[in-house]
Amino acid sequence: MSSDRLEAERAELEAVFAEAARSRLDTLARLVDEGATSTEASLREAHTLRGSARVVGLEEIAGLATELEAALRDGFREAAGDLLDRLRTLVDAMPAASSRAAALDAGGPVVLYIEDDRSNTLVVERILRQRPGLTFLAARTGAEGIRLARERSPALVLLDMHLPDMRGLDVVERLRADPET
């Protein structure tokens, strides 16, 4: 693969990360403003932000997200607010993502990835692109994933355990109970 193409793919991955990070930072800012610093929701958002930044190789953002996670866990609202401001500055300097649905259809066995974080989806899509003959589908919610599983009968389902509309285990239970999947 040429260095220009690698650079373009890296830029796209960073833009997708930035889109998801902006949404997470908005949610975190709202939770901190409400005083909900050490809740499961705020800790999950900070943890996911940290993990996504690491996957993409954005170590400065990952480090600040690690500090944010600790501040939230310890209930340090002012420190959390300062870290959110620093993260927002870094993320807002990143480019916006182009909109395109995640799908790679090679007509072969179907791999369905149910994941709400677009940067994670993009990483898995890039990995599966190296495997000719696979058809890759992505869903951002459990309900969408179940619908796609009924329509396309995937050979493999990769699943996030914390989706916006339901738990990953609930998706597994519904897929197992549905004779069409």
Short mmCIF file of N, CA and C in Angstrom, two decimals:
data_model
loop_
_atom_site.label_atom_id
_atom_site.label_comp_id
_atom_site.label_asym_id
_atom_site.label_seq_id
_atom_site.Cartn_x
_atom_site.Cartn_y
_atom_site.Cartn_z
N MET A 1 0.85 -1.17 0.00
CA MET A 1 0.00 0.00 0.00
C MET A 1 0.90 1.24 0.00
N SER A 2 0.56 2.23 -0.81
CA SER A 2 1.39 3.42 -0.93
C SER A 2 1.29 4.28 0.33
N SER A 3 2.32 5.08 0.54
CA SER A 3 2.33 5.94 1.72
C SER A 3 1.21 6.98 1.65
N ASP A 4 0.85 7.43 0.44
CA ASP A 4 -0.25 8.39 0.30
C ASP A 4 -1.56 7.76 0.74
N ARG A 5 -1.77 6.51 0.35
CA ARG A 5 -3.01 5.84 0.73
C ARG A 5 -3.05 5.59 2.24
N LEU A 6 -1.92 5.16 2.80
CA LEU A 6 -1.86 4.96 4.25
C LEU A 6 -2.14 6.27 4.99
N GLU A 7 -1.58 7.34 4.49
CA GLU A 7 -1.80 8.65 5.11
C GLU A 7 -3.28 9.04 5.01
N ALA A 8 -3.91 8.78 3.88
CA ALA A 8 -5.33 9.10 3.70
C ALA A 8 -6.19 8.26 4.63
N GLU A 9 -5.86 6.98 4.76
CA GLU A 9 -6.64 6.11 5.66
C GLU A 9 -6.46 6.53 7.11
N ARG A 10 -5.26 6.92 7.49
CA ARG A 10 -5.00 7.41 8.85
C ARG A 10 -5.81 8.67 9.12
N ALA A 11 -5.83 9.58 8.16
CA ALA A 11 -6.60 10.82 8.31
C ALA A 11 -8.09 10.52 8.47
N GLU A 12 -8.59 9.56 7.69
CA GLU A 12 -10.00 9.19 7.80
C GLU A 12 -10.29 8.58 9.17
N LEU A 13 -9.40 7.73 9.65
CA LEU A 13 -9.58 7.11 10.95
C LEU A 13 -9.59 8.17 12.05
N GLU A 14 -8.69 9.13 11.98
CA GLU A 14 -8.65 10.20 12.97
C GLU A 14 -9.91 11.05 12.91
N ALA A 15 -10.42 11.30 11.71
CA ALA A 15 -11.63 12.10 11.57
C ALA A 15 -12.84 11.37 12.15
N VAL A 16 -12.91 10.07 11.94
CA VAL A 16 -14.00 9.28 12.51
C VAL A 16 -13.89 9.27 14.03
N PHE A 17 -12.66 9.11 14.53
CA PHE A 17 -12.44 9.18 15.97
C PHE A 17 -12.93 10.53 16.50
N ALA A 18 -12.54 11.61 15.84
CA ALA A 18 -12.90 12.96 16.31
C ALA A 18 -14.41 13.14 16.38
N GLU A 19 -15.12 12.61 15.40
CA GLU A 19 -16.59 12.72 15.40
C GLU A 19 -17.17 12.04 16.64
N ALA A 20 -16.73 10.82 16.92
CA ALA A 20 -17.22 10.09 18.09
C ALA A 20 -16.76 10.77 19.38
N ALA A 21 -15.53 11.26 19.40
CA ALA A 21 -15.00 11.91 20.60
C ALA A 21 -15.77 13.18 20.93
N ARG A 22 -16.14 13.96 19.91
CA ARG A 22 -16.93 15.17 20.16
C ARG A 22 -18.23 14.84 20.87
N SER A 23 -18.88 13.79 20.42
CA SER A 23 -20.13 13.36 21.04
C SER A 23 -19.89 12.90 22.49
N ARG A 24 -18.84 12.14 22.71
CA ARG A 24 -18.51 11.67 24.07
C ARG A 24 -18.18 12.85 24.98
N LEU A 25 -17.43 13.82 24.47
CA LEU A 25 -17.08 14.98 25.27
C LEU A 25 -18.31 15.80 25.62
N ASP A 26 -19.26 15.93 24.69
CA ASP A 26 -20.52 16.62 24.98
C ASP A 26 -21.26 15.91 26.12
N THR A 27 -21.33 14.58 26.03
CA THR A 27 -22.01 13.81 27.08
C THR A 27 -21.29 13.97 28.41
N LEU A 28 -19.97 13.87 28.39
CA LEU A 28 -19.20 14.02 29.63
C LEU A 28 -19.36 15.41 30.23
N ALA A 29 -19.34 16.45 29.41
CA ALA A 29 -19.51 17.81 29.91
C ALA A 29 -20.87 17.96 30.58
N ARG A 30 -21.90 17.39 29.96
CA ARG A 30 -23.24 17.45 30.56
C ARG A 30 -23.27 16.72 31.90
N LEU A 31 -22.66 15.54 31.96
CA LEU A 31 -22.65 14.77 33.21
C LEU A 31 -21.87 15.50 34.31
N VAL A 32 -20.74 16.10 33.97
CA VAL A 32 -19.95 16.84 34.96
C VAL A 32 -20.73 18.07 35.43
N ASP A 33 -21.39 18.76 34.50
CA ASP A 33 -22.20 19.93 34.89
C ASP A 33 -23.32 19.54 35.85
N GLU A 34 -23.85 18.33 35.66
CA GLU A 34 -24.92 17.84 36.54
C GLU A 34 -24.38 17.28 37.85
N GLY A 35 -23.05 17.23 37.98
CA GLY A 35 -22.44 16.70 39.20
C GLY A 35 -22.34 15.19 39.22
N ALA A 36 -22.58 14.55 38.08
CA ALA A 36 -22.56 13.08 37.99
C ALA A 36 -21.17 12.61 37.59
N THR A 37 -20.17 12.91 38.41
CA THR A 37 -18.79 12.61 38.01
C THR A 37 -18.44 11.14 38.14
N SER A 38 -18.83 10.50 39.22
CA SER A 38 -18.36 9.11 39.40
C SER A 38 -19.44 8.09 39.07
N THR A 39 -20.35 8.44 38.17
CA THR A 39 -21.39 7.50 37.78
C THR A 39 -20.85 6.51 36.76
N GLU A 40 -21.56 5.42 36.60
CA GLU A 40 -21.17 4.41 35.61
C GLU A 40 -21.12 5.02 34.21
N ALA A 41 -22.08 5.90 33.91
CA ALA A 41 -22.15 6.50 32.56
C ALA A 41 -20.92 7.37 32.29
N SER A 42 -20.53 8.21 33.25
CA SER A 42 -19.39 9.10 33.01
C SER A 42 -18.10 8.30 32.92
N LEU A 43 -17.95 7.30 33.76
CA LEU A 43 -16.74 6.47 33.72
C LEU A 43 -16.66 5.67 32.42
N ARG A 44 -17.79 5.16 31.93
CA ARG A 44 -17.81 4.41 30.68
C ARG A 44 -17.44 5.30 29.50
N GLU A 45 -17.96 6.53 29.48
CA GLU A 45 -17.64 7.45 28.38
C GLU A 45 -16.15 7.79 28.37
N ALA A 46 -15.59 8.08 29.54
CA ALA A 46 -14.16 8.41 29.62
C ALA A 46 -13.31 7.21 29.24
N HIS A 47 -13.71 6.03 29.70
CA HIS A 47 -12.96 4.81 29.40
C HIS A 47 -12.97 4.52 27.89
N THR A 48 -14.13 4.68 27.27
CA THR A 48 -14.24 4.44 25.83
C THR A 48 -13.44 5.46 25.05
N LEU A 49 -13.46 6.71 25.48
CA LEU A 49 -12.66 7.75 24.84
C LEU A 49 -11.18 7.39 24.90
N ARG A 50 -10.73 6.95 26.06
CA ARG A 50 -9.32 6.56 26.24
C ARG A 50 -8.97 5.39 25.33
N GLY A 51 -9.80 4.36 25.33
CA GLY A 51 -9.53 3.17 24.51
C GLY A 51 -9.51 3.48 23.03
N SER A 52 -10.46 4.27 22.57
CA SER A 52 -10.52 4.63 21.15
C SER A 52 -9.29 5.44 20.75
N ALA A 53 -8.88 6.36 21.60
CA ALA A 53 -7.70 7.17 21.29
C ALA A 53 -6.47 6.27 21.18
N ARG A 54 -6.37 5.28 22.05
CA ARG A 54 -5.22 4.37 21.99
C ARG A 54 -5.23 3.54 20.71
N VAL A 55 -6.42 3.06 20.33
CA VAL A 55 -6.54 2.26 19.10
C VAL A 55 -6.07 3.06 17.90
N VAL A 56 -6.41 4.34 17.88
CA VAL A 56 -6.07 5.20 16.75
C VAL A 56 -4.63 5.70 16.86
N GLY A 57 -4.01 5.55 18.02
CA GLY A 57 -2.63 5.99 18.20
C GLY A 57 -2.49 7.44 18.61
N LEU A 58 -3.54 7.99 19.21
CA LEU A 58 -3.53 9.38 19.66
C LEU A 58 -3.18 9.40 21.15
N GLU A 59 -1.89 9.26 21.44
CA GLU A 59 -1.43 9.05 22.81
C GLU A 59 -1.66 10.25 23.72
N GLU A 60 -1.55 11.47 23.20
CA GLU A 60 -1.80 12.64 24.04
C GLU A 60 -3.25 12.66 24.52
N ILE A 61 -4.17 12.38 23.61
CA ILE A 61 -5.58 12.33 23.97
C ILE A 61 -5.84 11.15 24.92
N ALA A 62 -5.24 10.02 24.64
CA ALA A 62 -5.42 8.85 25.52
C ALA A 62 -4.91 9.15 26.92
N GLY A 63 -3.77 9.83 27.03
CA GLY A 63 -3.23 10.18 28.35
C GLY A 63 -4.15 11.11 29.12
N LEU A 64 -4.67 12.13 28.44
CA LEU A 64 -5.61 13.05 29.10
C LEU A 64 -6.90 12.34 29.48
N ALA A 65 -7.36 11.42 28.64
CA ALA A 65 -8.58 10.66 28.95
C ALA A 65 -8.34 9.75 30.16
N THR A 66 -7.13 9.23 30.31
CA THR A 66 -6.79 8.43 31.49
C THR A 66 -6.87 9.30 32.74
N GLU A 67 -6.31 10.50 32.66
CA GLU A 67 -6.39 11.45 33.79
C GLU A 67 -7.85 11.81 34.08
N LEU A 68 -8.64 12.01 33.03
CA LEU A 68 -10.06 12.33 33.20
C LEU A 68 -10.79 11.21 33.91
N GLU A 69 -10.52 9.99 33.48
CA GLU A 69 -11.16 8.83 34.10
C GLU A 69 -10.85 8.80 35.61
N ALA A 70 -9.61 9.06 35.98
CA ALA A 70 -9.22 9.07 37.40
C ALA A 70 -9.91 10.21 38.14
N ALA A 71 -9.96 11.39 37.53
CA ALA A 71 -10.62 12.53 38.18
C ALA A 71 -12.10 12.25 38.39
N LEU A 72 -12.74 11.64 37.41
CA LEU A 72 -14.16 11.30 37.54
C LEU A 72 -14.36 10.26 38.64
N ARG A 73 -13.53 9.25 38.63
CA ARG A 73 -13.64 8.16 39.62
C ARG A 73 -13.48 8.71 41.04
N ASP A 74 -12.58 9.69 41.21
CA ASP A 74 -12.32 10.27 42.53
C ASP A 74 -13.25 11.43 42.86
N GLY A 75 -14.14 11.79 41.93
CA GLY A 75 -15.11 12.85 42.19
C GLY A 75 -14.55 14.26 42.13
N PHE A 76 -13.42 14.46 41.43
CA PHE A 76 -12.80 15.78 41.30
C PHE A 76 -13.42 16.52 40.13
N ARG A 77 -14.52 17.19 40.41
CA ARG A 77 -15.32 17.83 39.36
C ARG A 77 -14.54 18.94 38.65
N GLU A 78 -13.83 19.79 39.40
CA GLU A 78 -13.09 20.89 38.77
C GLU A 78 -11.97 20.37 37.87
N ALA A 79 -11.23 19.38 38.37
CA ALA A 79 -10.16 18.79 37.55
C ALA A 79 -10.74 18.14 36.30
N ALA A 80 -11.88 17.47 36.46
CA ALA A 80 -12.54 16.84 35.30
C ALA A 80 -12.93 17.90 34.27
N GLY A 81 -13.45 19.03 34.74
CA GLY A 81 -13.82 20.11 33.83
C GLY A 81 -12.62 20.66 33.08
N ASP A 82 -11.50 20.84 33.78
CA ASP A 82 -10.28 21.32 33.12
C ASP A 82 -9.78 20.33 32.07
N LEU A 83 -9.80 19.05 32.42
CA LEU A 83 -9.36 18.02 31.46
C LEU A 83 -10.30 17.96 30.26
N LEU A 84 -11.59 18.11 30.48
CA LEU A 84 -12.53 18.14 29.36
C LEU A 84 -12.23 19.31 28.42
N ASP A 85 -11.90 20.47 28.98
CA ASP A 85 -11.55 21.63 28.15
C ASP A 85 -10.31 21.34 27.31
N ARG A 86 -9.30 20.73 27.91
CA ARG A 86 -8.07 20.41 27.18
C ARG A 86 -8.34 19.39 26.08
N LEU A 87 -9.14 18.38 26.41
CA LEU A 87 -9.50 17.35 25.41
C LEU A 87 -10.29 17.98 24.27
N ARG A 88 -11.24 18.83 24.61
CA ARG A 88 -12.08 19.48 23.58
C ARG A 88 -11.20 20.29 22.62
N THR A 89 -10.20 20.99 23.13
CA THR A 89 -9.30 21.78 22.28
C THR A 89 -8.57 20.87 21.29
N LEU A 90 -8.06 19.75 21.78
CA LEU A 90 -7.34 18.82 20.90
C LEU A 90 -8.27 18.20 19.85
N VAL A 91 -9.45 17.76 20.29
CA VAL A 91 -10.38 17.08 19.39
C VAL A 91 -10.96 18.05 18.37
N ASP A 92 -11.27 19.26 18.81
CA ASP A 92 -11.84 20.25 17.88
C ASP A 92 -10.85 20.66 16.79
N ALA A 93 -9.56 20.46 17.03
CA ALA A 93 -8.56 20.78 16.01
C ALA A 93 -8.46 19.69 14.95
N MET A 94 -9.13 18.57 15.16
CA MET A 94 -9.08 17.46 14.21
C MET A 94 -10.12 17.66 13.11
N PRO A 95 -9.90 17.13 11.92
CA PRO A 95 -10.85 17.30 10.81
C PRO A 95 -12.13 16.50 11.02
N ALA A 96 -13.17 16.90 10.31
CA ALA A 96 -14.44 16.20 10.36
C ALA A 96 -14.39 14.97 9.46
N ALA A 97 -15.21 13.99 9.79
CA ALA A 97 -15.26 12.75 9.01
C ALA A 97 -16.17 12.91 7.81
N SER A 98 -15.83 12.19 6.75
CA SER A 98 -16.74 12.11 5.61
C SER A 98 -17.82 11.10 5.99
N SER A 99 -19.02 11.30 5.51
CA SER A 99 -20.07 10.36 5.88
C SER A 99 -20.15 9.28 4.82
N ARG A 100 -20.05 8.04 5.30
CA ARG A 100 -20.22 6.90 4.42
C ARG A 100 -20.55 5.71 5.30
N ALA A 101 -21.42 4.89 4.83
CA ALA A 101 -21.81 3.72 5.61
C ALA A 101 -20.69 2.69 5.58
N ALA A 102 -20.56 2.00 6.70
CA ALA A 102 -19.53 0.96 6.78
C ALA A 102 -20.08 -0.32 6.16
N ALA A 103 -19.61 -0.62 4.98
CA ALA A 103 -20.01 -1.85 4.31
C ALA A 103 -18.95 -2.21 3.29
N LEU A 104 -18.59 -3.44 3.27
CA LEU A 104 -17.62 -3.96 2.31
C LEU A 104 -18.22 -5.27 1.83
N ASP A 105 -18.75 -5.29 0.62
CA ASP A 105 -19.47 -6.46 0.14
C ASP A 105 -18.68 -7.16 -0.95
N ALA A 106 -18.10 -8.28 -0.58
CA ALA A 106 -17.33 -9.08 -1.54
C ALA A 106 -18.10 -10.32 -1.96
N GLY A 107 -19.33 -10.46 -1.48
CA GLY A 107 -20.16 -11.59 -1.87
C GLY A 107 -19.86 -12.88 -1.14
N GLY A 108 -18.89 -12.88 -0.23
CA GLY A 108 -18.52 -14.09 0.51
C GLY A 108 -19.20 -14.15 1.86
N PRO A 109 -18.65 -14.94 2.77
CA PRO A 109 -19.22 -15.05 4.12
C PRO A 109 -19.35 -13.66 4.75
N VAL A 110 -20.44 -13.47 5.48
CA VAL A 110 -20.75 -12.17 6.07
C VAL A 110 -20.22 -12.10 7.50
N VAL A 111 -19.50 -11.01 7.78
CA VAL A 111 -19.07 -10.69 9.13
C VAL A 111 -19.84 -9.44 9.54
N LEU A 112 -20.61 -9.55 10.61
CA LEU A 112 -21.40 -8.43 11.12
C LEU A 112 -20.75 -7.91 12.39
N TYR A 113 -20.45 -6.62 12.40
CA TYR A 113 -19.83 -5.98 13.57
C TYR A 113 -20.84 -5.00 14.15
N ILE A 114 -21.27 -5.24 15.38
CA ILE A 114 -22.24 -4.38 16.05
C ILE A 114 -21.46 -3.55 17.06
N GLU A 115 -21.28 -2.27 16.73
CA GLU A 115 -20.39 -1.39 17.51
C GLU A 115 -20.83 0.06 17.29
N ASP A 116 -21.00 0.82 18.35
CA ASP A 116 -21.44 2.20 18.20
C ASP A 116 -20.30 3.19 17.98
N ASP A 117 -19.09 2.78 18.21
CA ASP A 117 -17.95 3.68 18.04
C ASP A 117 -17.39 3.51 16.62
N ARG A 118 -17.53 4.57 15.81
CA ARG A 118 -17.13 4.48 14.40
C ARG A 118 -15.64 4.25 14.21
N SER A 119 -14.82 4.75 15.12
CA SER A 119 -13.38 4.53 14.95
C SER A 119 -13.05 3.05 15.12
N ASN A 120 -13.69 2.38 16.06
CA ASN A 120 -13.47 0.94 16.21
C ASN A 120 -13.96 0.19 14.97
N THR A 121 -15.10 0.61 14.45
CA THR A 121 -15.64 -0.02 13.25
C THR A 121 -14.68 0.13 12.08
N LEU A 122 -14.12 1.30 11.94
CA LEU A 122 -13.20 1.55 10.84
C LEU A 122 -11.94 0.69 10.96
N VAL A 123 -11.44 0.51 12.18
CA VAL A 123 -10.27 -0.34 12.38
C VAL A 123 -10.57 -1.78 11.96
N VAL A 124 -11.70 -2.31 12.41
CA VAL A 124 -12.06 -3.69 12.06
C VAL A 124 -12.29 -3.82 10.56
N GLU A 125 -12.94 -2.82 9.96
CA GLU A 125 -13.15 -2.86 8.51
C GLU A 125 -11.82 -2.92 7.77
N ARG A 126 -10.85 -2.12 8.20
CA ARG A 126 -9.54 -2.10 7.55
C ARG A 126 -8.84 -3.46 7.69
N ILE A 127 -8.98 -4.08 8.84
CA ILE A 127 -8.37 -5.40 9.05
C ILE A 127 -9.03 -6.43 8.14
N LEU A 128 -10.35 -6.40 8.06
CA LEU A 128 -11.06 -7.39 7.24
C LEU A 128 -10.86 -7.16 5.75
N ARG A 129 -10.52 -5.95 5.36
CA ARG A 129 -10.22 -5.66 3.95
C ARG A 129 -9.02 -6.49 3.48
N GLN A 130 -8.19 -6.89 4.41
CA GLN A 130 -7.01 -7.71 4.08
C GLN A 130 -7.40 -9.16 3.81
N ARG A 131 -8.65 -9.52 4.07
CA ARG A 131 -9.15 -10.88 3.88
C ARG A 131 -10.12 -10.89 2.70
N PRO A 132 -9.63 -11.05 1.48
CA PRO A 132 -10.52 -11.03 0.31
C PRO A 132 -11.61 -12.09 0.43
N GLY A 133 -12.77 -11.74 -0.07
CA GLY A 133 -13.87 -12.69 -0.10
C GLY A 133 -14.85 -12.54 1.05
N LEU A 134 -14.53 -11.73 2.06
CA LEU A 134 -15.45 -11.52 3.17
C LEU A 134 -16.37 -10.34 2.86
N THR A 135 -17.58 -10.43 3.35
CA THR A 135 -18.51 -9.31 3.28
C THR A 135 -18.62 -8.74 4.68
N PHE A 136 -18.32 -7.47 4.84
CA PHE A 136 -18.33 -6.80 6.14
C PHE A 136 -19.54 -5.89 6.23
N LEU A 137 -20.29 -6.04 7.31
CA LEU A 137 -21.41 -5.16 7.61
C LEU A 137 -21.23 -4.60 9.01
N ALA A 138 -21.66 -3.37 9.21
CA ALA A 138 -21.57 -2.75 10.54
C ALA A 138 -22.92 -2.18 10.93
N ALA A 139 -23.24 -2.33 12.21
CA ALA A 139 -24.45 -1.76 12.79
C ALA A 139 -24.03 -0.95 14.00
N ARG A 140 -24.71 0.17 14.24
CA ARG A 140 -24.33 1.04 15.36
C ARG A 140 -25.21 0.83 16.59
N THR A 141 -26.27 0.05 16.46
CA THR A 141 -27.14 -0.24 17.61
C THR A 141 -27.46 -1.73 17.63
N GLY A 142 -27.91 -2.20 18.78
CA GLY A 142 -28.30 -3.60 18.89
C GLY A 142 -29.47 -3.93 17.97
N ALA A 143 -30.45 -3.04 17.93
CA ALA A 143 -31.63 -3.28 17.09
C ALA A 143 -31.24 -3.38 15.61
N GLU A 144 -30.38 -2.48 15.17
CA GLU A 144 -29.92 -2.51 13.77
C GLU A 144 -29.14 -3.80 13.50
N GLY A 145 -28.32 -4.22 14.46
CA GLY A 145 -27.55 -5.45 14.31
C GLY A 145 -28.45 -6.67 14.20
N ILE A 146 -29.48 -6.73 15.02
CA ILE A 146 -30.42 -7.85 14.96
C ILE A 146 -31.13 -7.87 13.61
N ARG A 147 -31.53 -6.70 13.13
CA ARG A 147 -32.19 -6.62 11.82
C ARG A 147 -31.26 -7.11 10.71
N LEU A 148 -30.01 -6.66 10.73
CA LEU A 148 -29.04 -7.09 9.71
C LEU A 148 -28.76 -8.59 9.81
N ALA A 149 -28.71 -9.12 11.02
CA ALA A 149 -28.49 -10.56 11.20
C ALA A 149 -29.63 -11.36 10.58
N ARG A 150 -30.86 -10.88 10.74
CA ARG A 150 -32.02 -11.55 10.13
C ARG A 150 -31.95 -11.49 8.60
N GLU A 151 -31.55 -10.34 8.09
CA GLU A 151 -31.52 -10.14 6.63
C GLU A 151 -30.36 -10.86 5.95
N ARG A 152 -29.19 -10.92 6.59
CA ARG A 152 -27.97 -11.37 5.91
C ARG A 152 -27.37 -12.67 6.45
N SER A 153 -27.87 -13.23 7.54
CA SER A 153 -27.37 -14.49 8.13
C SER A 153 -25.83 -14.52 8.19
N PRO A 154 -25.24 -13.70 9.04
CA PRO A 154 -23.77 -13.64 9.09
C PRO A 154 -23.15 -14.94 9.59
N ALA A 155 -21.96 -15.23 9.08
CA ALA A 155 -21.18 -16.37 9.54
C ALA A 155 -20.53 -16.05 10.88
N LEU A 156 -20.29 -14.76 11.14
CA LEU A 156 -19.64 -14.32 12.38
C LEU A 156 -20.23 -12.98 12.79
N VAL A 157 -20.50 -12.85 14.10
CA VAL A 157 -20.96 -11.58 14.65
C VAL A 157 -19.94 -11.13 15.70
N LEU A 158 -19.40 -9.93 15.50
CA LEU A 158 -18.53 -9.29 16.49
C LEU A 158 -19.39 -8.25 17.19
N LEU A 159 -19.29 -8.18 18.52
CA LEU A 159 -20.29 -7.42 19.26
C LEU A 159 -19.69 -6.63 20.41
N ASP A 160 -20.02 -5.35 20.47
CA ASP A 160 -19.68 -4.49 21.61
C ASP A 160 -20.65 -4.85 22.74
N MET A 161 -20.18 -4.85 23.95
CA MET A 161 -21.03 -5.20 25.09
C MET A 161 -21.82 -4.02 25.63
N HIS A 162 -21.47 -2.79 25.23
CA HIS A 162 -22.15 -1.58 25.74
C HIS A 162 -22.65 -0.76 24.56
N LEU A 163 -23.84 -1.08 24.09
CA LEU A 163 -24.43 -0.37 22.96
C LEU A 163 -25.39 0.71 23.47
N PRO A 164 -25.72 1.68 22.65
CA PRO A 164 -26.58 2.77 23.13
C PRO A 164 -28.01 2.33 23.45
N ASP A 165 -28.50 1.30 22.78
CA ASP A 165 -29.90 0.92 22.98
C ASP A 165 -30.10 -0.34 23.81
N MET A 166 -29.07 -1.15 23.98
CA MET A 166 -29.19 -2.37 24.78
C MET A 166 -27.82 -2.94 25.09
N ARG A 167 -27.80 -3.83 26.06
CA ARG A 167 -26.54 -4.49 26.40
C ARG A 167 -26.20 -5.52 25.33
N GLY A 168 -24.91 -5.76 25.14
CA GLY A 168 -24.47 -6.75 24.17
C GLY A 168 -25.01 -8.14 24.48
N LEU A 169 -25.10 -8.49 25.77
CA LEU A 169 -25.63 -9.81 26.14
C LEU A 169 -27.10 -9.95 25.75
N ASP A 170 -27.85 -8.83 25.77
CA ASP A 170 -29.25 -8.88 25.32
C ASP A 170 -29.31 -9.17 23.81
N VAL A 171 -28.39 -8.62 23.07
CA VAL A 171 -28.31 -8.89 21.62
C VAL A 171 -28.04 -10.38 21.40
N VAL A 172 -27.08 -10.92 22.15
CA VAL A 172 -26.74 -12.35 22.02
C VAL A 172 -27.98 -13.20 22.31
N GLU A 173 -28.69 -12.89 23.38
CA GLU A 173 -29.89 -13.66 23.74
C GLU A 173 -30.94 -13.60 22.64
N ARG A 174 -31.15 -12.41 22.08
CA ARG A 174 -32.15 -12.28 21.01
C ARG A 174 -31.73 -13.02 19.75
N LEU A 175 -30.44 -12.97 19.42
CA LEU A 175 -29.97 -13.68 18.24
C LEU A 175 -30.10 -15.19 18.42
N ARG A 176 -29.79 -15.67 19.62
CA ARG A 176 -29.92 -17.12 19.89
C ARG A 176 -31.37 -17.58 19.86
N ALA A 177 -32.27 -16.72 20.32
CA ALA A 177 -33.69 -17.09 20.39
C ALA A 177 -34.39 -16.99 19.04
N ASP A 178 -33.83 -16.29 18.10
CA ASP A 178 -34.46 -16.04 16.81
C ASP A 178 -34.01 -17.12 15.80
N PRO A 179 -34.92 -17.97 15.33
CA PRO A 179 -34.53 -19.02 14.39
C PRO A 179 -34.02 -18.47 13.04
N GLU A 180 -34.31 -17.21 12.71
CA GLU A 180 -33.84 -16.62 11.46
C GLU A 180 -32.38 -16.20 11.52
N THR A 181 -31.80 -16.20 12.73
CA THR A 181 -30.41 -15.74 12.84
C THR A 181 -29.55 -16.93 13.15
#
